[in-house]
Coordinates of C-alpha atoms and ligand atoms in Angstrom, one line a residue:
X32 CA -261.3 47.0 272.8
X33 CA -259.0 50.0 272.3
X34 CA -258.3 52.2 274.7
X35 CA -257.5 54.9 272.5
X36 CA -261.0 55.6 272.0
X37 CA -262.9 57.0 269.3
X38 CA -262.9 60.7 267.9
X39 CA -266.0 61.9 269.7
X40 CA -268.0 62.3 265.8
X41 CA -267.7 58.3 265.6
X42 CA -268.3 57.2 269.4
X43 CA -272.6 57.4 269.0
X44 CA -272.1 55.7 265.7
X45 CA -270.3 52.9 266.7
X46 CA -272.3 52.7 269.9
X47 CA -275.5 52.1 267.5
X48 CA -273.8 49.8 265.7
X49 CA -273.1 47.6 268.5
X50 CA -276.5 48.1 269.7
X51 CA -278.3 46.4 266.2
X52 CA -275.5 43.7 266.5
X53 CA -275.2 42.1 269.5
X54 CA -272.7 39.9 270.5
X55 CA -270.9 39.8 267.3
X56 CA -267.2 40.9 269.1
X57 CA -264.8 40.1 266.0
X58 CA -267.2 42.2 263.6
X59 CA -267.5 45.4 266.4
X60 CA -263.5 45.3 266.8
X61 CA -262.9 45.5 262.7
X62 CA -265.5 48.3 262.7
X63 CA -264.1 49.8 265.3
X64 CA -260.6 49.6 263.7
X65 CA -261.7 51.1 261.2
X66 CA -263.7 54.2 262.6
X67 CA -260.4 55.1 265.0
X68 CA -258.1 55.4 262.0
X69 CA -261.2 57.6 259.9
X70 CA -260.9 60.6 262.9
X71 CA -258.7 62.8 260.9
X72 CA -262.0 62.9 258.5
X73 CA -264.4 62.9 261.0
X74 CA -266.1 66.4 260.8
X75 CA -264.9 67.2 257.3
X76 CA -267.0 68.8 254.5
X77 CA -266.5 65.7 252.2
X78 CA -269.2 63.2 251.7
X79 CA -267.6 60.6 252.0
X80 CA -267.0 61.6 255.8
X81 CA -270.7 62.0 256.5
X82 CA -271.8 59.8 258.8
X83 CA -274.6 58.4 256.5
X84 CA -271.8 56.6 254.5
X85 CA -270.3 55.0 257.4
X86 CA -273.3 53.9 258.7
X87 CA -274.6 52.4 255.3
X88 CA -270.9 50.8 254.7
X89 CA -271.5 49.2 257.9
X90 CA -274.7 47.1 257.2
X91 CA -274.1 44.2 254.5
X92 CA -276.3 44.3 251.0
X93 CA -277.0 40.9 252.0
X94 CA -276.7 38.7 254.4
X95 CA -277.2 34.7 253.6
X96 CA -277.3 32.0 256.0
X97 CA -278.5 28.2 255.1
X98 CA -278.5 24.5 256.2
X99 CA -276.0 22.4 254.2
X100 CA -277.3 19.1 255.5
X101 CA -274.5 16.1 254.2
X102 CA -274.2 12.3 255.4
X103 CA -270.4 10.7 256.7
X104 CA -269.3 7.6 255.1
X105 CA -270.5 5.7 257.8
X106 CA -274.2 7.2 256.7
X107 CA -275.1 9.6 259.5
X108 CA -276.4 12.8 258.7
X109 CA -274.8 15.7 259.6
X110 CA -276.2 19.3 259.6
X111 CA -273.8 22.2 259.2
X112 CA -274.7 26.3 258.8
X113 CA -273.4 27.8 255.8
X114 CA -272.9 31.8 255.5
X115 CA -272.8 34.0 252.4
X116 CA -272.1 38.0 253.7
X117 CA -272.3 40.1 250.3
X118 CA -270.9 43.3 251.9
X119 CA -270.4 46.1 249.7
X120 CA -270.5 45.8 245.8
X121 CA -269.4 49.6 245.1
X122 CA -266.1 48.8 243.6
X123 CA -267.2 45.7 241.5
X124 CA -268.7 41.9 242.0
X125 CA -268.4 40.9 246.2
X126 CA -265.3 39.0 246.1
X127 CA -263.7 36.5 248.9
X128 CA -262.9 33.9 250.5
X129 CA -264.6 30.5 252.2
X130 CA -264.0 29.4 255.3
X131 CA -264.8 25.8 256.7
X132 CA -264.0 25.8 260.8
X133 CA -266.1 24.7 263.7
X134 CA -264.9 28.6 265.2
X135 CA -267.1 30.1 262.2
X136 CA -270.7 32.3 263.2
X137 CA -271.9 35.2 261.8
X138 CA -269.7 37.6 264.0
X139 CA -266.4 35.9 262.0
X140 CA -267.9 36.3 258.7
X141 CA -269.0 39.6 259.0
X142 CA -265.8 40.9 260.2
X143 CA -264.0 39.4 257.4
X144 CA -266.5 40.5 255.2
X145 CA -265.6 44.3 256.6
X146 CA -262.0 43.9 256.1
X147 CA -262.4 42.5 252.6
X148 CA -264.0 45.9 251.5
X149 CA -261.3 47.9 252.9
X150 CA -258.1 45.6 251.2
X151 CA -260.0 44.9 247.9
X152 CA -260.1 48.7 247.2
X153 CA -256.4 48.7 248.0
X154 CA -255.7 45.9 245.6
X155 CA -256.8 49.0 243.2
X156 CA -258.8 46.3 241.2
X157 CA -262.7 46.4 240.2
X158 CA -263.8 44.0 243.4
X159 CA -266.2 44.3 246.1
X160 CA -266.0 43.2 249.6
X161 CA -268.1 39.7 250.4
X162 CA -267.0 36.3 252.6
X163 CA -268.8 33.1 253.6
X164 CA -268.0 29.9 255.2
X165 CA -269.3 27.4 257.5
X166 CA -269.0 25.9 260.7
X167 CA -267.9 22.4 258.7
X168 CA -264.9 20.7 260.1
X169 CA -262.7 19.6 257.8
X170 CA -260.0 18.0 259.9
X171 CA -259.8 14.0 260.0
X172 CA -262.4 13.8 257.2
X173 CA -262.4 11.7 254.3
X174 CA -261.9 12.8 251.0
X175 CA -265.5 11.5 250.4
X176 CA -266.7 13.3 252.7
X177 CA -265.1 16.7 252.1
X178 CA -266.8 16.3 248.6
X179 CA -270.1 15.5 249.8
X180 CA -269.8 18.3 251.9
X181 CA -268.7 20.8 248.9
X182 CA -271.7 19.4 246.9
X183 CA -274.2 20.0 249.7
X184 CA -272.7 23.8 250.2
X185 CA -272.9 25.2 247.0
X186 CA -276.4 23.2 246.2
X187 CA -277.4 26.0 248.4
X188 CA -274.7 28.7 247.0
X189 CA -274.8 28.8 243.6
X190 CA -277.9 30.7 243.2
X191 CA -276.1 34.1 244.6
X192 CA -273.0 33.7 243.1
X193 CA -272.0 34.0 239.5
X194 CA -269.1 36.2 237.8
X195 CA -270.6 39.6 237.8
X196 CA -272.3 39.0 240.8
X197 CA -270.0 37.3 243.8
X198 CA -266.6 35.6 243.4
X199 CA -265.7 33.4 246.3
X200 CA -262.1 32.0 246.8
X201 CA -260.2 29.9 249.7
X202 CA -259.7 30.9 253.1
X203 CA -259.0 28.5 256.3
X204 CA -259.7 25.0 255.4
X205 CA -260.7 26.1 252.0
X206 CA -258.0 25.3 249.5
X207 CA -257.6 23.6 246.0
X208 CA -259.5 20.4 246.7
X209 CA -262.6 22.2 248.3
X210 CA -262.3 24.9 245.4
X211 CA -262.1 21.9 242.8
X212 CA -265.9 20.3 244.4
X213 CA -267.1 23.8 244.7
X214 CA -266.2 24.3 240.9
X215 CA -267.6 21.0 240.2
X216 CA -271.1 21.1 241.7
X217 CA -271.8 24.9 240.1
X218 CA -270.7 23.8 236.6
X219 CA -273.2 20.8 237.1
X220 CA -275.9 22.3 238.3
X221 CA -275.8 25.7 236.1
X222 CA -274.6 23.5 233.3
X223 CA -272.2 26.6 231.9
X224 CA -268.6 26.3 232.5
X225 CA -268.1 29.9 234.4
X226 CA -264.5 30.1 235.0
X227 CA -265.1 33.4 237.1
X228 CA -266.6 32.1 238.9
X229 CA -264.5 31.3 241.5
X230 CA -260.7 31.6 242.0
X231 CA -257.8 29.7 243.3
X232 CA -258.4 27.0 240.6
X233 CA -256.4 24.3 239.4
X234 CA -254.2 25.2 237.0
X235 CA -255.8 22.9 234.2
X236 CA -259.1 24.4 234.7
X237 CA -259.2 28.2 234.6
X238 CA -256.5 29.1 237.7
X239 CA -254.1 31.5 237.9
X240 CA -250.2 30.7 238.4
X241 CA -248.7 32.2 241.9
X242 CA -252.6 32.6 243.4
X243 CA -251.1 29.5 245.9
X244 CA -248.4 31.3 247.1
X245 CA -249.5 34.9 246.4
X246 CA -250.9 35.6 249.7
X247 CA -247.8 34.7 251.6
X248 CA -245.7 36.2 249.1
X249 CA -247.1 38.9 249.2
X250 CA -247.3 39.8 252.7
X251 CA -243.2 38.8 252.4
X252 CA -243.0 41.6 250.1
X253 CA -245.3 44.1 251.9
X254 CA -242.8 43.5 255.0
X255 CA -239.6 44.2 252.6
X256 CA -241.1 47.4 251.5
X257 CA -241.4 48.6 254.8
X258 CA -237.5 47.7 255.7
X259 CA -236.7 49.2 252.1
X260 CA -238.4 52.3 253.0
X261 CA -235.9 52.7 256.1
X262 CA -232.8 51.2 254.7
X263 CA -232.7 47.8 255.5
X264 CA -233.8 45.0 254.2
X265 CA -234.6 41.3 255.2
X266 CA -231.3 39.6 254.6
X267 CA -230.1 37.6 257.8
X268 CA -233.2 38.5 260.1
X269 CA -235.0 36.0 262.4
X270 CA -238.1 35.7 261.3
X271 CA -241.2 33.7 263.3
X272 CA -244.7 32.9 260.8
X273 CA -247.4 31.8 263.1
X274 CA -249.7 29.2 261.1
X275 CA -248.6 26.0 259.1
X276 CA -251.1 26.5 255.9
X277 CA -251.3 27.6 252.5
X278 CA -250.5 31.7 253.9
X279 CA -247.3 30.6 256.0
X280 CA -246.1 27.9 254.2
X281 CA -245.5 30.2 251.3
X282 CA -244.6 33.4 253.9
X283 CA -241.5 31.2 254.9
X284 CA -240.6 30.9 250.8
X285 CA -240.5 34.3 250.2
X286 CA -238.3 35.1 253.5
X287 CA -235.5 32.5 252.9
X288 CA -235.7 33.3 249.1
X289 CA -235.2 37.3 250.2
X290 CA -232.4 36.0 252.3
X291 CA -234.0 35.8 255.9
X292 CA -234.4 32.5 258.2
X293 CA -237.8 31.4 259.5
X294 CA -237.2 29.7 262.6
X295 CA -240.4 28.8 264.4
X296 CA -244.3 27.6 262.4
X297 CA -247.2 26.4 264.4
X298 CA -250.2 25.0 264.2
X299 CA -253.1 24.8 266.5
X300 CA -251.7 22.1 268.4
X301 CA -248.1 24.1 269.2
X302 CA -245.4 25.6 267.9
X303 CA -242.1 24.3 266.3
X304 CA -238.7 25.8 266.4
X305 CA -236.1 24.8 264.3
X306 CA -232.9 26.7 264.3
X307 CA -231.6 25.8 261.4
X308 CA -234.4 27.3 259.5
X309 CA -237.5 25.1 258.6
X310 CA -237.4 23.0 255.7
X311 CA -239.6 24.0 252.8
X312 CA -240.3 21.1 251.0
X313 CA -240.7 19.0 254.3
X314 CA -242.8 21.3 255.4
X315 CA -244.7 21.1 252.3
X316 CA -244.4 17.3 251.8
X317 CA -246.1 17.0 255.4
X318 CA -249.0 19.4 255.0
X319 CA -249.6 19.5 251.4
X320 CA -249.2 15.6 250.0
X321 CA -250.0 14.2 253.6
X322 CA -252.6 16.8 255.0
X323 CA -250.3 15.9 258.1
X324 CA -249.2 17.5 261.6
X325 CA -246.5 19.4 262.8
X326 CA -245.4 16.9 265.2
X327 CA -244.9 15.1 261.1
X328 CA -242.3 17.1 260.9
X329 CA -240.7 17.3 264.2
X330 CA -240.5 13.2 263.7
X331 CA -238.4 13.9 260.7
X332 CA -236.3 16.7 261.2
X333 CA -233.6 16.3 264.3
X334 CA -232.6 20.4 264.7
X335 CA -237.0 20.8 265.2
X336 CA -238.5 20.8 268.4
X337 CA -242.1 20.4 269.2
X338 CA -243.7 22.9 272.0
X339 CA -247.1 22.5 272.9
X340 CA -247.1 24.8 275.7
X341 CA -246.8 28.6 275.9
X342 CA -246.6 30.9 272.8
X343 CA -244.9 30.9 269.4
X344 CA -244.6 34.5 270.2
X345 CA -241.8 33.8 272.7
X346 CA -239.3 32.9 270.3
X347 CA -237.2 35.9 269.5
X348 CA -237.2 37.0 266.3
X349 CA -236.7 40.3 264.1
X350 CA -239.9 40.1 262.1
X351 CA -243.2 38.5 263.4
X352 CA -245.6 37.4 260.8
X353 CA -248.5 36.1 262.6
X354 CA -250.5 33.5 259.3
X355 CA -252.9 32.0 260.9
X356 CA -256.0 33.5 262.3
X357 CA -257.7 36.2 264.2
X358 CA -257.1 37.2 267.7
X359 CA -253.5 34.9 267.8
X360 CA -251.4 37.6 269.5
X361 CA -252.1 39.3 272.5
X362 CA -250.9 42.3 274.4
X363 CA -248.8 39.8 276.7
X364 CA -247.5 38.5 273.5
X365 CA -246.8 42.0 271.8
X366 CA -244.9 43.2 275.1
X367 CA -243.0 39.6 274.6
X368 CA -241.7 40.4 271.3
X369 CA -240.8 43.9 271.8
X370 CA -238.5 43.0 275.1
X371 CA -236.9 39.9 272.6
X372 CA -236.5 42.8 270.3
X373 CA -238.7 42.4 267.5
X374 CA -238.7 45.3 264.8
X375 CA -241.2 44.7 262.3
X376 CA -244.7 43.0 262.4
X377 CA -246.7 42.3 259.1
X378 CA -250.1 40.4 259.4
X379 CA -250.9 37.7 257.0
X380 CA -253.2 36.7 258.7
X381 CA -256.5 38.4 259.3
X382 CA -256.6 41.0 262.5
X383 CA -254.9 38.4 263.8
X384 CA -253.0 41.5 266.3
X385 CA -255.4 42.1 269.5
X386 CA -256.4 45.9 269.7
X387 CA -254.0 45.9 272.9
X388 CA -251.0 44.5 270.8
X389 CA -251.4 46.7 267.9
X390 CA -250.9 49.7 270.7
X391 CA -247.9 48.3 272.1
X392 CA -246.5 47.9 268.7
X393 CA -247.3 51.3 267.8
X394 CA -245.9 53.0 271.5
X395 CA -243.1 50.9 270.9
X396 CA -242.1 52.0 267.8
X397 CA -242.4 48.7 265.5
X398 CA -243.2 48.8 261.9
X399 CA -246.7 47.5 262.0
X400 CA -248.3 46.4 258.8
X401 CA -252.5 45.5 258.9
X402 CA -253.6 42.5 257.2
X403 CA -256.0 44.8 254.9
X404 CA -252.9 45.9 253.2
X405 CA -250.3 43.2 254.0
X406 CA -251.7 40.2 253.0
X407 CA -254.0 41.5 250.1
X408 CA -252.0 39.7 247.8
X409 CA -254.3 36.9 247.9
X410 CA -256.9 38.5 246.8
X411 CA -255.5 40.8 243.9
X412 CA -254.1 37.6 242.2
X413 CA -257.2 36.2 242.2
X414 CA -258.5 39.4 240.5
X415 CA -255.6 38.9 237.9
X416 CA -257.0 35.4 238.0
X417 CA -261.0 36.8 237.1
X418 CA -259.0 39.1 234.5
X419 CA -257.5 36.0 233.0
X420 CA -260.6 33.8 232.6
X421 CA -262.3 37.0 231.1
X422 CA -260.1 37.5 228.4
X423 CA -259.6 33.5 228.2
X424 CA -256.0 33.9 228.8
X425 CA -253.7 32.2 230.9
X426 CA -249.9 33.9 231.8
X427 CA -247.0 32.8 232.6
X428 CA -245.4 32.4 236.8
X429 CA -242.7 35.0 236.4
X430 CA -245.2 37.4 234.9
X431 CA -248.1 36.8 237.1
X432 CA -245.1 37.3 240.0
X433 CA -243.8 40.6 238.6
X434 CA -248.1 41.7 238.9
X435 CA -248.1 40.7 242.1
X436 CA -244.9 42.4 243.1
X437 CA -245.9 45.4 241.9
X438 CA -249.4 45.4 243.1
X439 CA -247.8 45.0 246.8
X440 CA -245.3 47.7 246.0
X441 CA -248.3 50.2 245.2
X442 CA -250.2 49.1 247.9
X443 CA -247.3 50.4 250.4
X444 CA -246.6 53.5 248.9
X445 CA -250.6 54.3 248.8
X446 CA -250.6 53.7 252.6
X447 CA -247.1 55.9 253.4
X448 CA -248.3 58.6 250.7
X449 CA -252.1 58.2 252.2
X450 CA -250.3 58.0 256.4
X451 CA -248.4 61.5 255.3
X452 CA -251.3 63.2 253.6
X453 CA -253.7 63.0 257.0
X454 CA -250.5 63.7 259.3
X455 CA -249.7 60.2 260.6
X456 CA -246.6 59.1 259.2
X457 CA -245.8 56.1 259.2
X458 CA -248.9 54.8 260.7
X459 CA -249.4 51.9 258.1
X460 CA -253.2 50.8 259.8
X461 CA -254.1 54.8 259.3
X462 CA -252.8 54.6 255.6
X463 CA -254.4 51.6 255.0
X464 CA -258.1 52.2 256.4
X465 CA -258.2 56.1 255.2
X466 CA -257.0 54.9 251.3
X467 CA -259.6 52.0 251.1
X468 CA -262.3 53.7 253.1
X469 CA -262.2 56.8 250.7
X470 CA -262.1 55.0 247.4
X471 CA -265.3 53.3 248.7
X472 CA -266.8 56.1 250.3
X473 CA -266.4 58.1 247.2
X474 CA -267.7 55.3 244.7
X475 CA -270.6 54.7 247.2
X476 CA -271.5 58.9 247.0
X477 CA -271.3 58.6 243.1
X478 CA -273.4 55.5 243.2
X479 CA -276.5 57.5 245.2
X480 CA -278.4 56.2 247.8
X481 CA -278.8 52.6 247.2
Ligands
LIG268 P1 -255.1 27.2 256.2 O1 -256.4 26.5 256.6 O2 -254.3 26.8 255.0 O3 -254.1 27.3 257.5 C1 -254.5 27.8 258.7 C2 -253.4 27.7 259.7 O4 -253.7 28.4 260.8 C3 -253.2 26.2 260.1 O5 -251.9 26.0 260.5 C4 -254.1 26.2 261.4 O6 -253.7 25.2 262.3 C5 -253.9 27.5 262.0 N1 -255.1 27.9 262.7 C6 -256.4 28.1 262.1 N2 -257.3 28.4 263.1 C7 -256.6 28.3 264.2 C8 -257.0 28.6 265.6 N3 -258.2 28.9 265.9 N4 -256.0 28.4 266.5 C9 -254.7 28.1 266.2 N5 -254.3 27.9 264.9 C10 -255.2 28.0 264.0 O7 -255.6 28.8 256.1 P2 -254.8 30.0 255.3 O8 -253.4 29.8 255.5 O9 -255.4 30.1 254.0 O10 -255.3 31.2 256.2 C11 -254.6 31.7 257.3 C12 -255.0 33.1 257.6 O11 -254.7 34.0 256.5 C13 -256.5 33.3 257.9 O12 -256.6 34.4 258.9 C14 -257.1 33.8 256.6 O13 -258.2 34.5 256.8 C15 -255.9 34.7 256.1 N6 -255.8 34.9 254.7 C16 -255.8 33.9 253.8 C17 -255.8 34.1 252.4 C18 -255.7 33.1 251.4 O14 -255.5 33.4 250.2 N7 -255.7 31.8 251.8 C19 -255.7 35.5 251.9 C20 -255.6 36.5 253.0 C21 -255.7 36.2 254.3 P3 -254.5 23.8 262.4 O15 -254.2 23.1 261.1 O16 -254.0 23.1 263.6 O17 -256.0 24.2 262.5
LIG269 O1 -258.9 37.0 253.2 C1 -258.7 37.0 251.9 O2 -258.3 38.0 251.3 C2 -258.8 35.7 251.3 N1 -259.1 34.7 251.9 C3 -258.7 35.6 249.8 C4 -259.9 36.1 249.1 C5 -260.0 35.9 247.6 O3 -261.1 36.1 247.0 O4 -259.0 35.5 247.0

């Protein structure tokens, strides 16, 4: 945890907290991300800083957990836990993602439930925070057996979800095939063909152009803000994207589109450099058409080089943008990147920055941007997408990309604007957490006590 501590208001809160959560690490270090950036409220006549709201923002609506038994093709059966965390409906219906990976408990689900509140209300749409997943595998299954899967999971999900209630979307290992069985199994069972479902759809069938790439897009865009804001911009920078998925496959688009070179991708198995900048549509022939490795494309690409050792985080680079999951860099890794040089990190990723290396960032003076804000793209395309199905509309790519840009744009200027109002400019995390924490806050206190 943090060793900046907590203002002194928030320490017996977040104590209690901890105390009626055990063990749940992920989830306490989102809270308590989130309480040490609220301290310039803390002890304020406001409502909304009372400690009552905190508290109650805290502890989910509701809280689902449920068997999703399912049988290989080879006919064993399989039992798997699935999670539904319906966090906070104050701003509209609980909206976010799935995620299928053996890492996935409670503690994960939670935390990105937490964090979903907080970027959601930045999106300035009408959605609530929610997330869910399960502890399903997805790697080296069959196609069969991903369905099977799908068909078990939302046998069990359907009955809490529904347009006005809870939208779910993608996350890790949840992309446009899982989305397509999801969709499937709920229009069979409710027998009503609810686009709203869910988003990140196919585009035949009630999705949204740009949702696929607007995550990584996005947090390209957040990151070009920041430079913008100082002069500079991302033409000719080094840049390293840490993942090889759906967020930094379309991360490294938007940076060689904007006139920067990506020059290192991993996956959990290592990292690849390529100095010559990867190759977009190897890349994307190897992990979207083949559902392949990275050592794919090392095999085809001679200027790549495969290292399974050590860090992605080693390579230098101007701008880090870590895309793949929580916890991925480390102090050890922060202090790395500032000796190589780097000046700007922007999370696609969720809190995928340890506490430690968000302090060293900070100390040393590197633009930081927090995945609440930086990679909400995602998740404000897919409320363009809800907006679309509700008006039975569908728009065109460059317009859905000119929302998106602008959405990202106001997104950054509400955390500088927000950063400057409670005297910590330039503090993008404090911008970020103080602006979505008070639109809740204040929607929760209209709301009453509920
Ligand atoms: P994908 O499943 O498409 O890709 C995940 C990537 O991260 C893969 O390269 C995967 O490697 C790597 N990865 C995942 N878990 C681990 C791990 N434990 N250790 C090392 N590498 C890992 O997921 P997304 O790209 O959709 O999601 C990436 C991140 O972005 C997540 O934090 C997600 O919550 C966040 N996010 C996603 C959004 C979206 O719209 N999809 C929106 C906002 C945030 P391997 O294949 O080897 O497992
Ligand atoms: O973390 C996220 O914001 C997502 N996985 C996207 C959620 C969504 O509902 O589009």
């Amino acid at each position: 945890m943090s060793t900046n501590g907590l203002h002194p208001n928030f320490q017996q809160h977040f104590d209690d907290m901890v105390a009626i959560n055990p063990g749940e690490t992920e989830f306490h270090q989102a809270v308590y991300e989130v309480m040490q950036s609220l301290a310039p409220i803390a002890g304020r006549v406001p409502e909304y800083a009372q400690w009552s709201i905190l508290k109650r923002v805290c502890e989910p609506e509701r809280q689902i957990i449920f068997r999703v038994p399912w049988v290989t093709d080879d006919g064993d059966v399989q039992i798997q836990r699935g999670f539904r965390v319906e966090f906070n409906s104050a701003l509209g219906p609980y909206k976010g993602g799935l995620r299928f990976h053996p890492s996935v408990n409670l503690s994960i689900i939670k935390f990105l439930g937490f964090e979903q509140i907080f970027k959601n209300s930045l999106t300035g749409m009408p959605i609530g925070g929610g997330k869910g997943g399960s502890d399903f595998d997805p790697k080296g299954k069959s196609d069969t057996e991903i369905m099977r899967f799908c068909q078990s999971f939302m046998t069990e999900l359907y009955r809490h979800i529904g347009e006005y209630t809870d939208v779910p979307a993608g996350d890790i290992g949840v992309g446009g095939r899982e989305l397509g069985y999801l969709f499937g199994q709920y229009k069979r069972i409710t027998n009503r063909y609810e686009s709203g479902v869910l988003t990140g759809k196919g585009l035949s069938w009630g999705g949204s152009q740009v949702r696929t790439e607007a995550t990584g897009y996005g947090t390209v865009y957040f990151a070009q803000e920041m430079l913008k804001e100082r002069g500079e911009s991302l033409e000719g920078r080094r840049v390293v994207v840490s993942g090889s998925g759906n967020v930094a496959i379309y991360a490294v688009e938007k940076v060689h589109q904007l006139g920067g070179t990506v020059v290192a991708i991993s996956d959990s198995g290592g990292h690849v450099v390529d100095e010559k900048g990867i190759d977009l549509e190897l890349l994307r022939e190897v992990k979207e058409v083949r559902r392949g490795r990275l050592t794919d494309y090392v095999e085809a690409r001679s200027s790549a080089s495969h290292v399974s050792e050590g860090s992605i985080w080693q390579v230098p680079c101007d701008v880090a943008l870590p895309c793949a999951t929580q916890n991925e860099l480390s102090a050890e890794d922060a202090h790395t990147l500032i000796r190589n040089g780097v000046k700007l990190v922007a999370e696609g990723a969720n809190m995928p920055c340890e506490p430690g290396a968000i302090e060293a960032f900070k100390d040393a003076g590197v633009l930081y941007a927090p995945g609440k804000a930086s990679n909400a793209g995602g998740v404000a395309t897919s409320a363009l997408e809800m907006q679309q199905n509700a008006s039975r509309d569908s728009w065109g790519f460059e317009e859905t990309e000119a929302a998106l840009e602008e959405i990202m744009r106001d997104i950054h200027r509400n955390c500088v604007d927000t950063a400057a109002e409670y005297d910590c400019e330039g503090d993008y995390m404090a911008g970020a957490n103080l602006a979505g924490y008070i639109k809740v806050a204040d929607a929760m206190v209209a709301q009453g006590v509920i």
